[in-house]
mmCIF file of C-alpha atoms in Angstrom:
data_model
loop_
_atom_site.group_PDB
_atom_site.id
_atom_site.type_symbol
_atom_site.label_atom_id
_atom_site.label_comp_id
_atom_site.label_asym_id
_atom_site.label_seq_id
_atom_site.Cartn_x
_atom_site.Cartn_y
_atom_site.Cartn_z
ATOM 1 C CA UNK A 1 84.005 93.753 98.583
ATOM 2 C CA UNK A 2 84.816 97.429 97.990
ATOM 3 C CA UNK A 3 87.681 96.448 95.705
ATOM 4 C CA UNK A 4 85.363 94.285 93.608
ATOM 5 C CA UNK A 5 82.806 97.075 93.207
ATOM 6 C CA UNK A 6 85.536 99.553 92.357
ATOM 7 C CA UNK A 7 86.937 97.355 89.629
ATOM 8 C CA UNK A 8 83.465 96.590 88.249
ATOM 9 C CA UNK A 9 82.482 100.249 88.109
ATOM 10 C CA UNK A 10 82.146 102.485 85.063
ATOM 11 C CA UNK A 11 83.729 105.430 86.876
ATOM 12 C CA UNK A 12 85.662 105.864 90.130
ATOM 13 C CA UNK A 13 85.236 109.123 92.065
ATOM 14 C CA UNK A 14 87.541 109.621 95.040
ATOM 15 C CA UNK A 15 86.512 112.199 97.646
ATOM 16 C CA UNK A 16 89.128 113.559 100.030
ATOM 17 C CA UNK A 17 91.367 110.501 100.002
ATOM 18 C CA UNK A 18 94.933 110.234 98.839
ATOM 19 C CA UNK A 19 96.066 107.055 97.144
ATOM 20 C CA UNK A 20 98.641 104.796 98.722
ATOM 21 C CA UNK A 21 101.536 103.548 96.635
ATOM 22 C CA UNK A 22 99.976 100.073 96.694
ATOM 23 C CA UNK A 23 96.428 101.122 95.781
ATOM 24 C CA UNK A 24 95.187 98.607 93.232
ATOM 25 C CA UNK A 25 92.943 100.358 90.713
ATOM 26 C CA UNK A 26 92.857 99.163 87.134
ATOM 27 C CA UNK A 27 94.595 101.779 84.992
ATOM 28 C CA UNK A 28 91.840 101.733 82.381
ATOM 29 C CA UNK A 29 89.196 102.946 84.874
ATOM 30 C CA UNK A 30 88.280 106.627 84.394
ATOM 31 C CA UNK A 31 89.137 108.367 87.636
ATOM 32 C CA UNK A 32 88.034 111.645 89.220
ATOM 33 C CA UNK A 33 89.783 112.830 92.375
ATOM 34 C CA UNK A 34 88.229 115.568 94.517
ATOM 35 C CA UNK A 35 90.315 117.195 97.242
ATOM 36 C CA UNK A 36 90.612 120.597 98.891
ATOM 37 C CA UNK A 37 94.416 120.221 98.951
ATOM 38 C CA UNK A 38 95.879 120.749 95.453
ATOM 39 C CA UNK A 39 99.040 118.873 96.472
ATOM 40 C CA UNK A 40 96.998 115.697 96.983
ATOM 41 C CA UNK A 41 95.587 115.664 93.463
ATOM 42 C CA UNK A 42 97.325 113.066 91.308
ATOM 43 C CA UNK A 43 100.132 112.740 93.834
ATOM 44 C CA UNK A 44 100.296 108.946 93.990
ATOM 45 C CA UNK A 45 98.014 107.847 91.174
ATOM 46 C CA UNK A 46 97.321 109.323 87.738
ATOM 47 C CA UNK A 47 93.787 110.706 87.464
ATOM 48 C CA UNK A 48 91.659 111.741 84.502
ATOM 49 C CA UNK A 49 90.071 114.702 86.265
ATOM 50 C CA UNK A 50 91.659 116.478 89.238
ATOM 51 C CA UNK A 51 89.090 118.675 90.961
ATOM 52 C CA UNK A 52 90.185 121.047 93.709
ATOM 53 C CA UNK A 53 87.055 121.615 95.758
ATOM 54 C CA UNK A 54 85.394 121.179 99.113
ATOM 55 C CA UNK A 55 84.212 117.566 99.234
ATOM 56 C CA UNK A 56 80.791 118.469 100.640
ATOM 57 C CA UNK A 57 80.109 121.089 97.993
ATOM 58 C CA UNK A 58 81.441 118.936 95.150
ATOM 59 C CA UNK A 59 79.433 115.860 96.130
ATOM 60 C CA UNK A 60 76.239 117.909 96.429
ATOM 61 C CA UNK A 61 76.720 119.378 92.963
ATOM 62 C CA UNK A 62 77.633 116.031 91.409
ATOM 63 C CA UNK A 63 74.508 114.382 92.795
ATOM 64 C CA UNK A 64 72.380 116.833 90.849
ATOM 65 C CA UNK A 65 73.774 115.501 87.587
ATOM 66 C CA UNK A 66 73.815 111.783 88.401
ATOM 67 C CA UNK A 67 70.849 109.545 87.617
ATOM 68 C CA UNK A 68 69.333 107.770 90.620
ATOM 69 C CA UNK A 69 69.503 104.014 91.074
ATOM 70 C CA UNK A 70 67.120 101.696 92.884
ATOM 71 C CA UNK A 71 68.476 100.985 96.390
ATOM 72 C CA UNK A 72 67.408 97.363 96.285
ATOM 73 C CA UNK A 73 69.595 96.639 93.280
ATOM 74 C CA UNK A 74 72.856 97.767 94.882
ATOM 75 C CA UNK A 75 71.947 96.214 98.238
ATOM 76 C CA UNK A 76 71.425 92.854 96.574
ATOM 77 C CA UNK A 77 74.830 93.118 94.925
ATOM 78 C CA UNK A 78 76.510 94.074 98.199
ATOM 79 C CA UNK A 79 74.789 91.196 99.981
ATOM 80 C CA UNK A 80 75.942 88.733 97.326
ATOM 81 C CA UNK A 81 79.556 89.900 97.460
ATOM 82 C CA UNK A 82 79.510 89.905 101.255
ATOM 83 C CA UNK A 83 78.292 86.314 101.241
ATOM 84 C CA UNK A 84 81.122 85.280 98.915
ATOM 85 C CA UNK A 85 83.719 86.975 101.130
ATOM 86 C CA UNK A 86 82.202 85.524 104.321
ATOM 87 C CA UNK A 87 82.511 82.022 102.858
ATOM 88 C CA UNK A 88 86.129 82.688 101.889
ATOM 89 C CA UNK A 89 86.939 83.964 105.386
ATOM 90 C CA UNK A 90 85.322 80.872 106.883
ATOM 91 C CA UNK A 91 87.498 78.682 104.680
ATOM 92 C CA UNK A 92 90.645 80.555 105.672
ATOM 93 C CA UNK A 93 89.800 80.251 109.371
ATOM 94 C CA UNK A 94 90.315 76.508 109.082
ATOM 95 C CA UNK A 95 93.703 76.787 107.319
ATOM 96 C CA UNK A 96 96.403 74.837 109.124
ATOM 97 C CA UNK A 97 99.817 74.168 107.620
ATOM 98 C CA UNK A 98 101.243 72.980 110.927
ATOM 99 C CA UNK A 99 103.195 76.193 111.567
ATOM 100 C CA UNK A 100 100.757 78.102 113.747
ATOM 101 C CA UNK A 101 97.304 79.645 113.751
ATOM 102 C CA UNK A 102 96.095 81.653 110.750
ATOM 103 C CA UNK A 103 95.329 85.359 111.087
ATOM 104 C CA UNK A 104 91.751 84.881 109.852
ATOM 105 C CA UNK A 105 90.926 82.761 112.904
ATOM 106 C CA UNK A 106 92.573 85.234 115.285
ATOM 107 C CA UNK A 107 90.631 88.181 113.882
ATOM 108 C CA UNK A 108 87.368 86.225 113.937
ATOM 109 C CA UNK A 109 87.870 85.582 117.649
ATOM 110 C CA UNK A 110 88.644 89.259 118.251
ATOM 111 C CA UNK A 111 85.520 90.228 116.304
ATOM 112 C CA UNK A 112 83.502 87.969 118.603
ATOM 113 C CA UNK A 113 85.054 89.115 121.877
ATOM 114 C CA UNK A 114 85.995 92.803 121.675
ATOM 115 C CA UNK A 115 83.394 95.214 123.069
ATOM 116 C CA UNK A 116 81.265 97.321 120.729
ATOM 117 C CA UNK A 117 82.657 100.541 122.215
ATOM 118 C CA UNK A 118 86.310 99.474 122.490
ATOM 119 C CA UNK A 119 89.324 101.531 121.499
ATOM 120 C CA UNK A 120 91.477 99.304 119.277
ATOM 121 C CA UNK A 121 95.092 100.244 118.527
ATOM 122 C CA UNK A 122 96.789 98.403 115.675
ATOM 123 C CA UNK A 123 100.474 98.289 114.793
ATOM 124 C CA UNK A 124 102.066 97.991 111.358
ATOM 125 C CA UNK A 125 102.938 94.972 109.247
ATOM 126 C CA UNK A 126 101.021 91.859 108.296
ATOM 127 C CA UNK A 127 99.045 91.877 111.551
ATOM 128 C CA UNK A 128 97.509 95.195 110.491
ATOM 129 C CA UNK A 129 96.740 94.003 106.964
ATOM 130 C CA UNK A 130 95.045 90.977 108.527
ATOM 131 C CA UNK A 131 93.068 93.228 110.872
ATOM 132 C CA UNK A 132 91.811 95.248 107.917
ATOM 133 C CA UNK A 133 91.044 92.131 105.913
ATOM 134 C CA UNK A 134 89.252 90.022 108.527
ATOM 135 C CA UNK A 135 88.167 92.064 111.556
ATOM 136 C CA UNK A 136 84.544 93.220 111.481
ATOM 137 C CA UNK A 137 84.086 96.453 113.403
ATOM 138 C CA UNK A 138 80.813 97.107 115.187
ATOM 139 C CA UNK A 139 79.017 99.663 117.330
ATOM 140 C CA UNK A 140 81.089 102.647 118.399
ATOM 141 C CA UNK A 141 84.536 101.103 118.205
ATOM 142 C CA UNK A 142 87.426 103.469 117.490
ATOM 143 C CA UNK A 143 90.528 102.265 115.648
ATOM 144 C CA UNK A 144 93.873 104.040 116.079
ATOM 145 C CA UNK A 145 96.662 103.284 113.638
ATOM 146 C CA UNK A 146 99.958 104.598 112.329
ATOM 147 C CA UNK A 147 98.933 103.985 108.728
ATOM 148 C CA UNK A 148 101.533 104.678 106.080
ATOM 149 C CA UNK A 149 103.863 106.359 108.560
ATOM 150 C CA UNK A 150 104.843 102.747 109.217
ATOM 151 C CA UNK A 151 105.708 103.384 112.873
ATOM 152 C CA UNK A 152 106.496 99.852 114.026
ATOM 153 C CA UNK A 153 105.707 99.428 117.704
ATOM 154 C CA UNK A 154 102.864 101.976 117.588
ATOM 155 C CA UNK A 155 100.061 99.914 119.107
ATOM 156 C CA UNK A 156 101.057 99.470 122.762
ATOM 157 C CA UNK A 157 102.069 103.116 123.376
ATOM 158 C CA UNK A 158 98.912 104.211 121.539
ATOM 159 C CA UNK A 159 96.829 101.985 123.805
ATOM 160 C CA UNK A 160 98.500 103.497 126.856
ATOM 161 C CA UNK A 161 97.588 106.958 125.595
ATOM 162 C CA UNK A 162 94.040 105.817 124.880
ATOM 163 C CA UNK A 163 93.717 104.401 128.384
ATOM 164 C CA UNK A 164 95.009 107.676 129.848
ATOM 165 C CA UNK A 165 92.208 109.413 127.939
ATOM 166 C CA UNK A 166 89.279 107.059 128.620
ATOM 167 C CA UNK A 167 90.386 105.226 131.774
ATOM 168 C CA UNK A 168 88.255 102.199 132.530
ATOM 169 C CA UNK A 169 85.162 103.651 130.862
ATOM 170 C CA UNK A 170 85.968 101.766 127.652
ATOM 171 C CA UNK A 171 87.790 98.573 126.769
ATOM 172 C CA UNK A 172 91.272 99.269 125.355
ATOM 173 C CA UNK A 173 92.903 96.657 123.109
ATOM 174 C CA UNK A 174 96.196 96.773 121.223
ATOM 175 C CA UNK A 175 97.273 94.384 118.466
ATOM 176 C CA UNK A 176 100.780 93.822 117.128
ATOM 177 C CA UNK A 177 103.214 91.316 115.765
ATOM 178 C CA UNK A 178 106.229 90.104 117.702
ATOM 179 C CA UNK A 179 108.491 92.543 115.869
ATOM 180 C CA UNK A 180 106.292 95.500 116.749
ATOM 181 C CA UNK A 181 105.879 94.582 120.398
ATOM 182 C CA UNK A 182 109.625 94.123 120.741
ATOM 183 C CA UNK A 183 110.208 97.795 119.931
ATOM 184 C CA UNK A 184 108.574 98.981 123.155
ATOM 185 C CA UNK A 185 108.208 95.795 125.167
ATOM 186 C CA UNK A 186 109.410 97.362 128.411
ATOM 187 C CA UNK A 187 106.533 99.843 128.302
ATOM 188 C CA UNK A 188 104.452 96.929 129.549
ATOM 189 C CA UNK A 189 106.040 97.619 132.951
ATOM 190 C CA UNK A 190 104.646 101.165 132.773
ATOM 191 C CA UNK A 191 101.194 99.728 132.130
ATOM 192 C CA UNK A 192 101.644 97.522 135.200
ATOM 193 C CA UNK A 193 102.918 100.407 137.343
ATOM 194 C CA UNK A 194 99.847 102.511 136.650
ATOM 195 C CA UNK A 195 97.331 99.666 136.560
ATOM 196 C CA UNK A 196 96.345 100.315 132.974
ATOM 197 C CA UNK A 197 93.454 98.141 131.886
ATOM 198 C CA UNK A 198 94.919 97.207 128.496
ATOM 199 C CA UNK A 199 94.751 93.899 126.650
ATOM 200 C CA UNK A 200 97.565 93.388 124.168
ATOM 201 C CA UNK A 201 97.105 90.739 121.461
ATOM 202 C CA UNK A 202 100.490 89.657 120.108
ATOM 203 C CA UNK A 203 100.661 87.615 116.891
ATOM 204 C CA UNK A 204 103.973 85.792 117.213
ATOM 205 C CA UNK A 205 105.267 84.300 113.959
ATOM 206 C CA UNK A 206 108.955 84.537 114.841
ATOM 207 C CA UNK A 207 109.843 87.024 112.131
ATOM 208 C CA UNK A 208 109.275 90.408 110.543
ATOM 209 C CA UNK A 209 106.604 88.852 108.363
ATOM 210 C CA UNK A 210 105.804 91.815 106.131
ATOM 211 C CA UNK A 211 109.462 92.247 105.204
ATOM 212 C CA UNK A 212 109.734 88.531 104.437
ATOM 213 C CA UNK A 213 106.637 88.826 102.237
ATOM 214 C CA UNK A 214 108.079 91.798 100.358
ATOM 215 C CA UNK A 215 111.350 89.955 99.776
ATOM 216 C CA UNK A 216 109.491 86.940 98.379
ATOM 217 C CA UNK A 217 107.340 89.186 96.177
ATOM 218 C CA UNK A 218 110.507 90.714 94.711
ATOM 219 C CA UNK A 219 111.861 87.179 94.121
ATOM 220 C CA UNK A 220 114.706 87.701 96.558
ATOM 221 C CA UNK A 221 115.921 85.338 99.216
ATOM 222 C CA UNK A 222 114.362 85.978 102.619
ATOM 223 C CA UNK A 223 117.201 87.638 104.499
ATOM 224 C CA UNK A 224 117.595 88.755 108.115
ATOM 225 C CA UNK A 225 113.921 88.801 109.072
ATOM 226 C CA UNK A 226 113.861 86.009 111.646
ATOM 227 C CA UNK A 227 113.606 87.036 115.309
ATOM 228 C CA UNK A 228 114.970 85.512 118.511
ATOM 229 C CA UNK A 229 112.050 86.018 120.871
ATOM 230 C CA UNK A 230 111.426 85.326 124.530
ATOM 231 C CA UNK A 231 108.174 83.673 125.564
ATOM 232 C CA UNK A 232 106.156 86.871 125.642
ATOM 233 C CA UNK A 233 103.398 85.525 127.904
ATOM 234 C CA UNK A 234 106.002 84.672 130.536
ATOM 235 C CA UNK A 235 107.606 88.084 130.013
ATOM 236 C CA UNK A 236 104.278 89.788 130.763
ATOM 237 C CA UNK A 237 103.932 87.797 133.975
ATOM 238 C CA UNK A 238 107.495 88.681 135.027
ATOM 239 C CA UNK A 239 106.612 92.348 134.529
ATOM 240 C CA UNK A 240 103.767 91.913 137.012
ATOM 241 C CA UNK A 241 100.936 91.673 134.518
ATOM 242 C CA UNK A 242 98.989 88.725 133.178
ATOM 243 C CA UNK A 243 100.181 86.631 130.257
ATOM 244 C CA UNK A 244 98.714 83.717 128.331
ATOM 245 C CA UNK A 245 99.846 81.742 125.302
ATOM 246 C CA UNK A 246 97.599 80.329 122.577
ATOM 247 C CA UNK A 247 98.783 77.477 120.377
ATOM 248 C CA UNK A 248 95.464 75.910 119.287
ATOM 249 C CA UNK A 249 92.352 77.182 117.536
ATOM 250 C CA UNK A 250 90.048 76.025 120.327
ATOM 251 C CA UNK A 251 91.905 78.241 122.807
ATOM 252 C CA UNK A 252 91.249 81.504 120.962
ATOM 253 C CA UNK A 253 87.796 82.516 122.182
ATOM 254 C CA UNK A 254 88.057 81.424 125.836
ATOM 255 C CA UNK A 255 91.565 82.762 126.421
ATOM 256 C CA UNK A 256 90.902 86.086 124.714
ATOM 257 C CA UNK A 257 87.678 86.404 126.727
ATOM 258 C CA UNK A 258 89.584 85.712 129.943
ATOM 259 C CA UNK A 259 92.209 88.327 129.072
ATOM 260 C CA UNK A 260 89.603 90.971 128.283
ATOM 261 C CA UNK A 261 87.883 90.294 131.607
ATOM 262 C CA UNK A 262 91.154 90.623 133.553
ATOM 263 C CA UNK A 263 91.557 93.751 135.673
ATOM 264 C CA UNK A 264 94.909 95.243 134.723
ATOM 265 C CA UNK A 265 97.374 94.905 131.854
ATOM 266 C CA UNK A 266 97.387 91.559 130.116
ATOM 267 C CA UNK A 267 99.120 90.080 127.090
ATOM 268 C CA UNK A 268 97.835 87.274 124.895
ATOM 269 C CA UNK A 269 100.559 85.658 122.798
ATOM 270 C CA UNK A 270 99.119 83.827 119.785
ATOM 271 C CA UNK A 271 101.514 81.534 117.941
ATOM 272 C CA UNK A 272 100.759 82.223 114.280
ATOM 273 C CA UNK A 273 101.803 81.105 110.806
ATOM 274 C CA UNK A 274 103.736 83.853 109.008
ATOM 275 C CA UNK A 275 102.247 82.819 105.656
ATOM 276 C CA UNK A 276 98.582 82.691 106.700
ATOM 277 C CA UNK A 277 97.832 86.408 106.619
#
């Protein structure tokens, strides 16, 4: 939705945000970047006007020179675009190529089941792109992520730190792929040892899916991205925690609900399709 509005705009003004290398903004759009840090201006993306300034001061001054617009008009546009995207997400939730569950369905179930005040820790890779694309945050949820540091395996240790901070006062959920979880899998035993109330959602597609995707995008052969995994749900049980395995769409909501209600560390292994991200 935001991408559509950005590419339909007459002018893009960026306040206090650096561009990622993959930021998709049409080159012909006039662009103003406002940042207090001069090193951030034009660092990743060419801009027409680079303005070193405090974001609060700059935005206040800019508002004085910008004509107002009726709120109803923009709200109607947002509502229309949201409806289009909601229909597309609904269509993708039903995707089934016979190779596992699609990420859209997984994130819809998590949207339905995760508490409004949860701390959610996401990893890196396609699972995180899918989280950003499909998950709908609500209430006072906090999301912790590695971002463009690309620290694979981030989510479970981050969740352990979050639990150490909030205890059982808030729901703590971590989300990763199989590649990410494998980096620090044995830390699950630490969660068991200290009775950490953490639910880990593991999207298992049997490969380093983001790397496979990048290789395909570059028109290379997919090389050395497949993984030889254990059955992670059984692994969690062997560690002394709770583990469950989801292979069908109709299992998503009830099994995720059961895991979230469990007292202690639990892992939900969802068998997913590497291409349905």
